[in-house]
Short mmCIF file of C-alpha atoms in Angstrom, two decimals:
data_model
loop_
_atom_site.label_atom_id
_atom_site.label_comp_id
_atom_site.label_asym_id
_atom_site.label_seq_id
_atom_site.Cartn_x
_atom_site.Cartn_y
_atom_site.Cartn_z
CA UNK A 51 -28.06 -22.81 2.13
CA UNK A 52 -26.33 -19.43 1.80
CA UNK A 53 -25.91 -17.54 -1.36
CA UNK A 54 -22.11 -16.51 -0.63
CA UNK A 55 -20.06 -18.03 2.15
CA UNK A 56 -16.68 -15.35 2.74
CA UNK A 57 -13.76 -16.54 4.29
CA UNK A 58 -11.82 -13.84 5.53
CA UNK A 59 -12.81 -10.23 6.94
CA UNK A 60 -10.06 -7.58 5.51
CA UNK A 61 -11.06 -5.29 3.10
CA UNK A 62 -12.09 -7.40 -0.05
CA UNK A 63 -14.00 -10.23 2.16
CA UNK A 64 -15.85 -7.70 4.51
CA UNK A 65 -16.70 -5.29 1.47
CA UNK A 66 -17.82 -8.17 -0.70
CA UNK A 67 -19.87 -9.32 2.43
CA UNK A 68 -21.56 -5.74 2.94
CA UNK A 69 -21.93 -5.42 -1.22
CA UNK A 70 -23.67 -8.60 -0.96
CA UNK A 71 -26.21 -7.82 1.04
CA UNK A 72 -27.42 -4.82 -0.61
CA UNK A 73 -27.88 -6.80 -3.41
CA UNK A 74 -30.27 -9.21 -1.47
CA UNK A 75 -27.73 -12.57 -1.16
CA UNK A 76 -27.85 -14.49 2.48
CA UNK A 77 -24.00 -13.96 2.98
CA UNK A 78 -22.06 -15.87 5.57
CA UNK A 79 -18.78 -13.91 6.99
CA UNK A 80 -15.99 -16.04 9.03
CA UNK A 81 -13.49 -14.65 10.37
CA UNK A 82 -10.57 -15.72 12.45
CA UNK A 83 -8.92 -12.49 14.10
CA UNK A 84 -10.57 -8.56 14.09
CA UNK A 85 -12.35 -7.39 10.93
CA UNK A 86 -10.55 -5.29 8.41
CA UNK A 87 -7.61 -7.91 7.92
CA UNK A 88 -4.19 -6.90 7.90
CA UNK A 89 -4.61 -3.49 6.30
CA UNK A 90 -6.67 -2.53 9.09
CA UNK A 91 -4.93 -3.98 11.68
CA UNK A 92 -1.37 -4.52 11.16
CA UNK A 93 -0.83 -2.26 8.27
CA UNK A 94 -2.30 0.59 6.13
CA UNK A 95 -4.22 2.00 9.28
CA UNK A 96 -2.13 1.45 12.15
CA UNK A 97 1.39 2.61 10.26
CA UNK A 98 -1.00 5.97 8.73
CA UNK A 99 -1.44 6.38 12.65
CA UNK A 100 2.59 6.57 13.21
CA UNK A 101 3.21 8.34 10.08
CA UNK A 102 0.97 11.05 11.56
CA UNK A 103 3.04 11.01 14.77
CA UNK A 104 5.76 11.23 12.70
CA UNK A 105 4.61 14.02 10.80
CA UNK A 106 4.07 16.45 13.79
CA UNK A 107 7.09 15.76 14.99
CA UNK A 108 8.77 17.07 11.80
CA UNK A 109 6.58 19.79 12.06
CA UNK A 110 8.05 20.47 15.58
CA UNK A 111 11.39 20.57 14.66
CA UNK A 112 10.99 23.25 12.09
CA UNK A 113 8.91 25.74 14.10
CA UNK A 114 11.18 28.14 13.64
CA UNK A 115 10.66 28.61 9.79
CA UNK A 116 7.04 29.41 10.51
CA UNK A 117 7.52 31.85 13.40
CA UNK A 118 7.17 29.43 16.04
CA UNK A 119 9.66 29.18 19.07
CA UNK A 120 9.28 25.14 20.24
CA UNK A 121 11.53 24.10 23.09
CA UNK A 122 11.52 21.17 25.14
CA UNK A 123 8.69 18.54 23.31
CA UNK A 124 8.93 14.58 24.04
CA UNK A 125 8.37 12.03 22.21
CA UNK A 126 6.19 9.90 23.98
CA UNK A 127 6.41 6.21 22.04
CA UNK A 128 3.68 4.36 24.58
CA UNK A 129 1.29 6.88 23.65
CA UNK A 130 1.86 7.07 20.57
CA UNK A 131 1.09 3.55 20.25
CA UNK A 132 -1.58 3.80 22.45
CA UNK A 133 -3.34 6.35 19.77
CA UNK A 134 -2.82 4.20 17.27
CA UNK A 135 -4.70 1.04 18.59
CA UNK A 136 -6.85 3.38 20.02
CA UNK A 137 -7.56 4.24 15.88
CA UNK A 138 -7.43 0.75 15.22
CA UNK A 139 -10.10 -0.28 17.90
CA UNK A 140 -12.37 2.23 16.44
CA UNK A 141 -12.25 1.21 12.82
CA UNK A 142 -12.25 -2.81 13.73
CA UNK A 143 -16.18 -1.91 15.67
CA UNK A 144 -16.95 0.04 12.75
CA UNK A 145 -16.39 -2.55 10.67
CA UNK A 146 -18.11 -5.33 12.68
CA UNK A 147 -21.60 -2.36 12.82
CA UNK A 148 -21.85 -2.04 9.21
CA UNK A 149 -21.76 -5.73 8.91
CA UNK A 150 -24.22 -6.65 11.41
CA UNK A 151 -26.84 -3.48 10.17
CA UNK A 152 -26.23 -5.18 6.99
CA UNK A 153 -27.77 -8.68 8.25
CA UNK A 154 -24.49 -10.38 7.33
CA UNK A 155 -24.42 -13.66 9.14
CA UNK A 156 -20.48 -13.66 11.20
CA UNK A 157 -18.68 -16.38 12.31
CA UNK A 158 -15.87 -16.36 14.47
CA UNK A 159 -13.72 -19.10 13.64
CA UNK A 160 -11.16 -20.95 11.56
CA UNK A 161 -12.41 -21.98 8.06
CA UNK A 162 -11.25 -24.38 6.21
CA UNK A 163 -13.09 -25.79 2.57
CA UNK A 164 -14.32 -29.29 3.02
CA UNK A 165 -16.55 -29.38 -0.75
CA UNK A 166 -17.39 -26.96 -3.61
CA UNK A 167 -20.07 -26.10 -1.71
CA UNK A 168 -19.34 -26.78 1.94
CA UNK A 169 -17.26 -24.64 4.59
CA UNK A 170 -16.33 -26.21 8.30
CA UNK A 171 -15.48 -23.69 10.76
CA UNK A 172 -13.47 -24.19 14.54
CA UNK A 173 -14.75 -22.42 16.41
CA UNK A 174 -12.99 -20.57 19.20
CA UNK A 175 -13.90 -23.13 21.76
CA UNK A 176 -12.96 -25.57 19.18
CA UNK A 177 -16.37 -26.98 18.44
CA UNK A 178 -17.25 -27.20 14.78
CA UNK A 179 -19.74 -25.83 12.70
CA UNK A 180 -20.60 -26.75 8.64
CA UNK A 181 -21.68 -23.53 6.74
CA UNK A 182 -23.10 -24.46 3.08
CA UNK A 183 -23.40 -22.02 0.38
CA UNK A 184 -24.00 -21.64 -3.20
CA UNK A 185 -20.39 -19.46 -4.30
CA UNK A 186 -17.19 -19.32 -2.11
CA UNK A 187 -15.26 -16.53 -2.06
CA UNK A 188 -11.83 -16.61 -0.66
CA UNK A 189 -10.60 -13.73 1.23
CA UNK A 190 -7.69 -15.02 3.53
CA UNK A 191 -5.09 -12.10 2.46
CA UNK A 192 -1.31 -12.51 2.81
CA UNK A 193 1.43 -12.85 5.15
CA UNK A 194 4.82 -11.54 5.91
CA UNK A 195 7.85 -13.28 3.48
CA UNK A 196 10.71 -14.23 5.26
CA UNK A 197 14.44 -14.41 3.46
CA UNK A 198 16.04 -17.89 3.63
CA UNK A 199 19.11 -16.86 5.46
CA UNK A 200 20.41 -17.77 8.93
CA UNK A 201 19.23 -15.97 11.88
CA UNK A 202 16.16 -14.79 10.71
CA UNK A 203 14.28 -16.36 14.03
CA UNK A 204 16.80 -14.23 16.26
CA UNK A 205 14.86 -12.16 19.08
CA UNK A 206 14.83 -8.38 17.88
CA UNK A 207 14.70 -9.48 13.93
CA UNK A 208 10.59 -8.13 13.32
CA UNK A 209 8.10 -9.14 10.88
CA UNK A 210 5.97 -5.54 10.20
CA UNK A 211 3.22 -6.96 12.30
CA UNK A 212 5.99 -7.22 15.04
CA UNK A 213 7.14 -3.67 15.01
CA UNK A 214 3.75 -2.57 15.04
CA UNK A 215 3.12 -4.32 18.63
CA UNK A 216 7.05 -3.19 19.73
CA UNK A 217 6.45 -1.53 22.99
CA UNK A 218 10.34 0.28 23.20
CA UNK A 219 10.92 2.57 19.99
CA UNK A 220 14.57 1.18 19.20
CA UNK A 221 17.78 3.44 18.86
CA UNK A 222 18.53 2.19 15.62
CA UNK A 223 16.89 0.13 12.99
CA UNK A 224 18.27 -2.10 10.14
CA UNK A 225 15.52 -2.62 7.52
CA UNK A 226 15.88 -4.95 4.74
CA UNK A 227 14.12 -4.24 1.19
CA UNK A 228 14.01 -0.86 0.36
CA UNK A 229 10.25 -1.11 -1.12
CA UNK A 230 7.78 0.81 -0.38
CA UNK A 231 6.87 -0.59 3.26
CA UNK A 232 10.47 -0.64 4.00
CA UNK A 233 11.01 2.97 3.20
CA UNK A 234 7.40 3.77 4.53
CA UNK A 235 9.41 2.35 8.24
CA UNK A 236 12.26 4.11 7.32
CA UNK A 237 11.13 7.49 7.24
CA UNK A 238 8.54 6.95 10.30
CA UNK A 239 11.47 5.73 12.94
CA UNK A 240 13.82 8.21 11.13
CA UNK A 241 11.21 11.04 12.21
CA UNK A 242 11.32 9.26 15.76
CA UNK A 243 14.48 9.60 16.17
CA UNK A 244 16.31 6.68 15.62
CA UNK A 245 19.27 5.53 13.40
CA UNK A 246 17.54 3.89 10.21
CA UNK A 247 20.20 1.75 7.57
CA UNK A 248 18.24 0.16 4.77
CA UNK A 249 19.64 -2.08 2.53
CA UNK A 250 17.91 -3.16 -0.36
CA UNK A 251 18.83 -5.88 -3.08
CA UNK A 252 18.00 -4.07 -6.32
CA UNK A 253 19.82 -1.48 -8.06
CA UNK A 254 17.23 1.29 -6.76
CA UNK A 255 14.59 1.51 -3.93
CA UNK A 256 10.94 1.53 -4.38
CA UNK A 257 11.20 -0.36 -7.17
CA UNK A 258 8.60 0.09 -10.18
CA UNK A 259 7.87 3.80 -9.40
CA UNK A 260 8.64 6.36 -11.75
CA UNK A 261 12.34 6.58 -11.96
CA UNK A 262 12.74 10.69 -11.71
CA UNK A 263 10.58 9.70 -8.24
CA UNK A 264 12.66 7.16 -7.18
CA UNK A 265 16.23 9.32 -7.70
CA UNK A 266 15.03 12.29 -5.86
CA UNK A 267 13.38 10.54 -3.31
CA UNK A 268 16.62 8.75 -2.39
CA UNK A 269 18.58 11.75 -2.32
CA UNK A 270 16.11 13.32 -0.01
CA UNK A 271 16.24 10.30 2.40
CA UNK A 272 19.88 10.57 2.34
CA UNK A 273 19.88 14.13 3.50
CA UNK A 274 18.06 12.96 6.33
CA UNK A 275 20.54 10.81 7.48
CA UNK A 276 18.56 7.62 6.14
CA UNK A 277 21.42 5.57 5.13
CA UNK A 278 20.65 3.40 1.97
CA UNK A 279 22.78 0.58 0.25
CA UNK A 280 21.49 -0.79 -3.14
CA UNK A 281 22.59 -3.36 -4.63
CA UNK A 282 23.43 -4.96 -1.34
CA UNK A 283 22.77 -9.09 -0.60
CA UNK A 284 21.46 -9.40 2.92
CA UNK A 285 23.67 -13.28 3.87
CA UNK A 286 22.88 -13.81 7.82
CA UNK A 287 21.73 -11.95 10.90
CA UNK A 288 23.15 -13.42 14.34
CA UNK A 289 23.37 -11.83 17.96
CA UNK A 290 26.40 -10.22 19.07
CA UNK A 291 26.11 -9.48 22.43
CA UNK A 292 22.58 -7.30 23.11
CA UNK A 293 22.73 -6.30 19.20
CA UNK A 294 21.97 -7.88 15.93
CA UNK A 295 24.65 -8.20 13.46
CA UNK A 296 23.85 -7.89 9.76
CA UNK A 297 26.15 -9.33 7.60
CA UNK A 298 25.12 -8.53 3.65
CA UNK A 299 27.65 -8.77 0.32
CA UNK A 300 27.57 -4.76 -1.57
CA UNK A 301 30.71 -5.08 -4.93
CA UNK A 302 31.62 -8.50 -3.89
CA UNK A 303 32.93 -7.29 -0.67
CA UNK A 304 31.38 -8.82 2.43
CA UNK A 305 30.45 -6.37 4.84
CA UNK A 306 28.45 -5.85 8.32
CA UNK A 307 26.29 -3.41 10.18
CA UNK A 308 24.91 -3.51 13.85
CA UNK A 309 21.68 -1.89 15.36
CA UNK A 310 19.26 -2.89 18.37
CA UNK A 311 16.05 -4.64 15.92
CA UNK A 312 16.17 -5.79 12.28
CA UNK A 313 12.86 -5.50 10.30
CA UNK A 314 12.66 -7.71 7.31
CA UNK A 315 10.56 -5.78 4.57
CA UNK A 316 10.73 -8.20 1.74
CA UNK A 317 7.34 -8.18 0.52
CA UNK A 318 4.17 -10.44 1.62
CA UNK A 319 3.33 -13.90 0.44
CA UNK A 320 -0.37 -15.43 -0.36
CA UNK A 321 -1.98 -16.77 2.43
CA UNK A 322 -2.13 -20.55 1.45
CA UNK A 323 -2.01 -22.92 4.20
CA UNK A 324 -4.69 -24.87 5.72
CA UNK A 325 -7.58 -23.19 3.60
CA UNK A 326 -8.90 -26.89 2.15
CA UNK A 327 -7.62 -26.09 -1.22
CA UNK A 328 -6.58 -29.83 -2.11
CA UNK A 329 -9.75 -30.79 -0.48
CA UNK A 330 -11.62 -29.25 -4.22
CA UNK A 331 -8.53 -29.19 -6.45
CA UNK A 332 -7.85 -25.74 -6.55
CA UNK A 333 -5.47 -24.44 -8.96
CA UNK A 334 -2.81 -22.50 -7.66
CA UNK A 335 1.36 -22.04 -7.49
CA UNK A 336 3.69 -19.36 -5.26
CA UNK A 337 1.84 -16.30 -7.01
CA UNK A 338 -1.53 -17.74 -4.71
CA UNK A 339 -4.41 -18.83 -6.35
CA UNK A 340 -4.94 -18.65 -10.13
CA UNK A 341 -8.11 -17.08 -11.06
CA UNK A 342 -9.74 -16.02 -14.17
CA UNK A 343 -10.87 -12.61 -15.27
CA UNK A 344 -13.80 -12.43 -12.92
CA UNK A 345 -11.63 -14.19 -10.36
CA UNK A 346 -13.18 -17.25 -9.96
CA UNK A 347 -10.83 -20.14 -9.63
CA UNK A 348 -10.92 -23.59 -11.85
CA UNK A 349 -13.74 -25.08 -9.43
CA UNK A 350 -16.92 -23.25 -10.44
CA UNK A 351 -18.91 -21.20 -8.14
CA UNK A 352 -15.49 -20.57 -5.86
CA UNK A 353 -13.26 -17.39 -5.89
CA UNK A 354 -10.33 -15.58 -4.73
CA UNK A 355 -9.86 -12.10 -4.26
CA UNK A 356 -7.29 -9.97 -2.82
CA UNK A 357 -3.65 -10.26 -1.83
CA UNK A 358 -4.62 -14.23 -1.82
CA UNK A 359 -4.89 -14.30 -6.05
CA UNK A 360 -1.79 -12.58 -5.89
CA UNK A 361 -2.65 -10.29 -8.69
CA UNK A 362 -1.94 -6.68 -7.14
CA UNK A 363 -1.52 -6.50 -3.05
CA UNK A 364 -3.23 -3.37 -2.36
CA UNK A 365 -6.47 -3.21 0.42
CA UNK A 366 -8.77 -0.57 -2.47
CA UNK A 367 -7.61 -2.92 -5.22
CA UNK A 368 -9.15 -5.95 -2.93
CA UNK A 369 -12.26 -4.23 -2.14
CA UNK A 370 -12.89 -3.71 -6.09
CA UNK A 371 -12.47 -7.22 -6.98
CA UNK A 372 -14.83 -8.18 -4.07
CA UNK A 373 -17.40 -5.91 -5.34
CA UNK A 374 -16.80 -6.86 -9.11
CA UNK A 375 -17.23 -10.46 -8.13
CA UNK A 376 -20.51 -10.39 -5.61
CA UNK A 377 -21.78 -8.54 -8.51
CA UNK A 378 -21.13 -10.61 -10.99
CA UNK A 379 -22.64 -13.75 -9.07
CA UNK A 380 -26.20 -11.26 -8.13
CA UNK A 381 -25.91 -10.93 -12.07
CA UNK A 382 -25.79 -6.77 -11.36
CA UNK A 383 -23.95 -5.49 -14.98
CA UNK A 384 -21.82 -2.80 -13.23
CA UNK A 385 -18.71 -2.91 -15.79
CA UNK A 386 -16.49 -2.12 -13.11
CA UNK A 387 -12.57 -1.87 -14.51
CA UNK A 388 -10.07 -2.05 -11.76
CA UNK A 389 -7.31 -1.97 -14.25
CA UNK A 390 -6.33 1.92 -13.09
CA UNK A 391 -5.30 1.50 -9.87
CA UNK A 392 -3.15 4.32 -7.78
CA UNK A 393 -0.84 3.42 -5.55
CA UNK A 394 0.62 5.75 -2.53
CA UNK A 395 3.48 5.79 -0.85
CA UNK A 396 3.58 7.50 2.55
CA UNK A 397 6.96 8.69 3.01
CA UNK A 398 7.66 12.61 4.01
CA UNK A 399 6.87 13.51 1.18
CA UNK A 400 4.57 11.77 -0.14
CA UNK A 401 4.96 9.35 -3.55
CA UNK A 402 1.71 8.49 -5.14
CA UNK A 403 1.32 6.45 -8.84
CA UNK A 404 -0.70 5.87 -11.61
CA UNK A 405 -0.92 4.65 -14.67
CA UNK A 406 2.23 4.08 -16.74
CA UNK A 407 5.30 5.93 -16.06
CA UNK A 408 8.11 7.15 -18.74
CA UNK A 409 9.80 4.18 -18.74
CA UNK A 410 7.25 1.70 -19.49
CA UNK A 411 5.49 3.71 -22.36
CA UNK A 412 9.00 3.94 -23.97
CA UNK A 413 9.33 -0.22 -23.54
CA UNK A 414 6.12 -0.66 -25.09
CA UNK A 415 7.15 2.27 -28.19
CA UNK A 416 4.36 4.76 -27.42
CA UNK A 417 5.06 8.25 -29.12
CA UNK A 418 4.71 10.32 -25.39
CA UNK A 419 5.29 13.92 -24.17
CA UNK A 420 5.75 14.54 -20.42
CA UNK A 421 5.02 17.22 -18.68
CA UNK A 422 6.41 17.91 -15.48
CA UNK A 423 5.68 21.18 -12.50
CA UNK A 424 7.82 21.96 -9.40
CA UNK A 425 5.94 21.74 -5.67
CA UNK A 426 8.50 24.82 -5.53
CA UNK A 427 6.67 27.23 -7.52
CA UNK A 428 3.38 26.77 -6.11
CA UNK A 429 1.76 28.98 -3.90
CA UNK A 430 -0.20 26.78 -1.57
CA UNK A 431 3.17 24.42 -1.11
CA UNK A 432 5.52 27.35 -0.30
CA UNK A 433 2.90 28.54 2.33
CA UNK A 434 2.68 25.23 3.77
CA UNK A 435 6.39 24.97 3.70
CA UNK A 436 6.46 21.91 1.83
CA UNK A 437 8.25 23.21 -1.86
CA UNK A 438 10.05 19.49 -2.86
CA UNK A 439 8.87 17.51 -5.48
CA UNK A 440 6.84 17.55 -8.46
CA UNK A 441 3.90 16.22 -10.52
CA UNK A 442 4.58 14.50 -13.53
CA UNK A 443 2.21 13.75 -16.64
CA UNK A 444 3.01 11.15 -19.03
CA UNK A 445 0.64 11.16 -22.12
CA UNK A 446 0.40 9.59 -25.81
CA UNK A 447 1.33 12.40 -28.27
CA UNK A 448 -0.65 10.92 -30.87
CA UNK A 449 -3.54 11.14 -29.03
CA UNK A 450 -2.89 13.63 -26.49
CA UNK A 451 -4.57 10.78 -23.72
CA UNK A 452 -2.96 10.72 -20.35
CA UNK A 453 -1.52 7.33 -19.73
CA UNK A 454 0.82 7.93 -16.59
CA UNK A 455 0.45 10.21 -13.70
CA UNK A 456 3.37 10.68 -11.41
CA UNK A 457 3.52 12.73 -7.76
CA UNK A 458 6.18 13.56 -5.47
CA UNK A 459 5.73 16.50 -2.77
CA UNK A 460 2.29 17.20 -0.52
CA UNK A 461 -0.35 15.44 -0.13
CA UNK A 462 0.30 13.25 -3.29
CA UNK A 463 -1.98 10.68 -1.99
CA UNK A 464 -4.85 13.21 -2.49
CA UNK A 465 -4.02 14.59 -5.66
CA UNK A 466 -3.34 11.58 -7.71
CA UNK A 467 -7.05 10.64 -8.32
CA UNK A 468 -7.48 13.36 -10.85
CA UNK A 469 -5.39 11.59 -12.92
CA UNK A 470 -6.85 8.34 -11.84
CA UNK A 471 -10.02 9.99 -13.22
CA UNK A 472 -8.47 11.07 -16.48
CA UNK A 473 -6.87 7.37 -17.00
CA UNK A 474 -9.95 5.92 -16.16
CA UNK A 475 -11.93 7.76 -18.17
CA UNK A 476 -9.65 8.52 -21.36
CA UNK A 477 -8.92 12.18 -20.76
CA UNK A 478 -7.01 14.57 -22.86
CA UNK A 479 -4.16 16.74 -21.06
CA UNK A 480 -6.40 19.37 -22.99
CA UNK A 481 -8.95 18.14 -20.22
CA UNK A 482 -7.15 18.96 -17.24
CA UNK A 483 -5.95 21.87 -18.98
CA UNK A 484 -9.83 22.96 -19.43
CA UNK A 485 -10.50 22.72 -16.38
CA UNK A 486 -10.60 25.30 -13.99
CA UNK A 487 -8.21 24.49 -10.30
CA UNK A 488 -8.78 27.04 -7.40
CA UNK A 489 -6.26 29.19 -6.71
CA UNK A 490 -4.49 28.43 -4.30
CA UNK A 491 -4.21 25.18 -4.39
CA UNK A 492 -1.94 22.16 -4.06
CA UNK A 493 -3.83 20.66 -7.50
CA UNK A 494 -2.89 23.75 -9.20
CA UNK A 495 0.75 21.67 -9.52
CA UNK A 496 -1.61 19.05 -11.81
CA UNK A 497 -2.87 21.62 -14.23
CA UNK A 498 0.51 23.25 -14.32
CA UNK A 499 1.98 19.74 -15.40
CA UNK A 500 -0.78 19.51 -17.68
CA UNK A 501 0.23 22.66 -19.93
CA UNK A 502 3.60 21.91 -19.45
CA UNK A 503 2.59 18.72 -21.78
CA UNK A 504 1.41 21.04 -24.06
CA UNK A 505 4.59 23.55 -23.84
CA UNK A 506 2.04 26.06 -22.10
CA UNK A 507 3.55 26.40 -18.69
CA UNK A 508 2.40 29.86 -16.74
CA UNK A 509 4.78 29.73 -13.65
CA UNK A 510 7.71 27.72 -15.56
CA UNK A 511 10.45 27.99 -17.67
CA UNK A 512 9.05 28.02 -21.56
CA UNK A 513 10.10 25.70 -23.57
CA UNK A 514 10.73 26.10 -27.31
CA UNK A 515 7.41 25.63 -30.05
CA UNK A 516 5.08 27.24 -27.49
CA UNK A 517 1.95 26.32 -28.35
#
């Protein structure tokens, strides 16, 4: 009998698998498609691959600022895609190496839960196999959501898996949901050239991110000839000749747009279905599976982790609980606290999150001062010709603690775990003020926003009761 029997190989399973193992447990892996789930193949790898793509060709088309006379590039889409499973390939082998050098037993099959302790498996030539174990963790991730609305089976109307497999780069592109995967699209076929509309239910796009963010972030996409309507009720997609025809209702006026593929963005779902979860009684509703606070479900020795518990859909967040979990059953005390968790957007630029932002601290009365620094008046971002945005600190002005940690402009997805750290770990601003950033620098904008808390600003406006 195995210690741990995993179903599912994306980024919490496969970690939990490989965490495991160090920790001397006889783990059992099955998985149905490539390792590394849908983050590694159908998502947070293979768009970073585009968004790359993208990101020269931006580059290209401002040559000129930095000297450079560029005439006559191509976009080539095929091998552009070709990179990017190319990418994909490698990381997937990776994956399936570390596992093996690990001694973690993989199966290659369908799983489904028969008993608390018992797992059958199809295998791909549909022969079956019973794997027992001691703990179950489930690790089956999430699919796309569809809308319920007519025409959403059209041909041309995408999932984001879909897209991602789209051999002919489309002319134009209608996205619906203006979250952050739809804008994430959105700015990637906008850099490729193509006509991008998005039109997104709620009053504003990327919904839950710092509102300053949000504003200015739309107004940038705008000037790039993103078109964006909020507040805008997708009804019905149908064909209409060779084009889709997307009929939504924006100030209780019906309206329509056209364009050659539809991508529905609405957000991902728990993957559910066919798992055996009657089969044990497992507790669970449209969120996914309920879990406790060391996510183990109602049935003892079984758990859930990742997008599947439906508790926060992010790949690092996944591989945390795995760890926390496999831990927890190998009775290793590592207090691990995966409460501070940073989120990135990659748009051009780029949006990255932590913590609590302005509006939240107010709706929960917390006495704050923000401090805020312009990409515009640092050094390193006007040499890299990237000057929008801005880092914003939010922090408790009784106790000077930074509780919210905001970034708009370059490389945000890099520079947002300092103030993961400092959440994490209960920093003062006077912390990041203390400490010393290399000039020059890109994280010179965090220590900047850090005196500006603190009405200290060097390169910035003073404000009044300078400290």
């Amino acid at each position: 009998m195995k210690d741990i029997i995993i179903i599912g190989g994306g980024p919490g399973g496969y970690v939990a698998a490989i965490r495991a193992a160090q920790l001397g447990a006889y783990v059992t892996l099955i998985e149905k498609d490539s390792f590394g789930g849908t983050c590694l193949n159908r998502g947070c790898i293979p768009t970073k691959t585009l968004y790359r793509s993208a990101e020269i060709i931006n580059l290209l088309g401002r040559g000129q600022e930095f000297g450079i006379d560029i005439e006559g590039y191509n976009i080539n889409y095929s091998n552009i895609l070709k990179r990017k499973d190319e990418v994909v390939g490698k990381l997937v082998n990776g994956v399936e190496k570390l596992l093996q050098d690990n001694d973690v037993e993989i199966i290659k099959g369908t799983a489904i839960i028969k008993d608390t302790n018992k797992v059958e498996v199809t295998l791909d030539d549909d022969s079956k196999q019973v794997v027992e174990g001691k703990n179950i963790i489930i690790a089956t991730g999430s699919i796309p959501a569809k809308l319920p609305i007519d025409g959403m089976d059209e041909d041309g109307v995408l999932t984001t898996r879909e897209i991602l497999e789209c051999a002919d780069r489309p002319n134009d592109l209608v996205i619906i949901g203006g979250g952050v995967v739809g804008m994430e699209f959105a700015s990637i076929f906008n850099a490729f050239g193509c006509k991008v509309s998005v039109i997104e239910f709620l009053p504003n796009i990327l919904n839950g991110v710092d509102s300053a963010i949000s504003k200015r972030f739309k107004s940038m996409a705008k000037r790039k000839n993103i078109d964006i309507m909020t507040n805008a009720k997708v009804t019905g997609i149908k064909k209409c000749n060779s084009r889709l025809q997307v009929t939504y209702e924006s100030k209780n006026k019906q309206k329509s747009i056209e364009s050659d593929k539809v991508l529905v963005a609405v957000g991902r779902k728990p993957n559910l279905d066919n798992i055996g979860l009657e089969n044990v009684s497992i507790n669970y509703d449209k969120k996914g599976i309920i879990v406790d606070d060391n996510y183990e479900t109602n049935v003892e020795g079984i758990y859930a982790i990742g997008d599947v518990n439906g508790k926060l859909m992010l790949a690092h967040e996944a591989s945390h609980q795995g760890i926390k979990v496999v831990e927890n059953i190998m009775q290793v005390n590592d207090d691990i606290d995966s409460l501070v968790v940073p989120s990135c957007i990659f748009v051009f630029p780029e949006i990255a999150c932590v913590g609590m932002t302005e509006q939240q601290a107010k709706e929960e009365n917390i006495n704050i001062e923000t401090g805020k620094f312009m990409f515009s008046a640092n050094g390193k971002a006007m040499a890299l010709g990237e000057e929008e945005g801005f880092v914003k600190i939010v922090a408790d002005k009784d106790t000077d603690e930074i509780i919210g940690v905001h970034i708009l402009g370059p490389h945000a997805s890099d520079l947002i775990h300092e103030g993961t750290l400092a959440i994490q770990n209960r920093l003062h601003v006077k912390d990041i003020i203390k400490t010393i950033h290399a000039h020059p620098t890109l994280s010179e904008a965090v220590h900047e926003a850090a005196l500006d808390v603190d009405a200290r600003g060097i390169h910035i406006m003073p404000k009044r009761n300078i400290k």
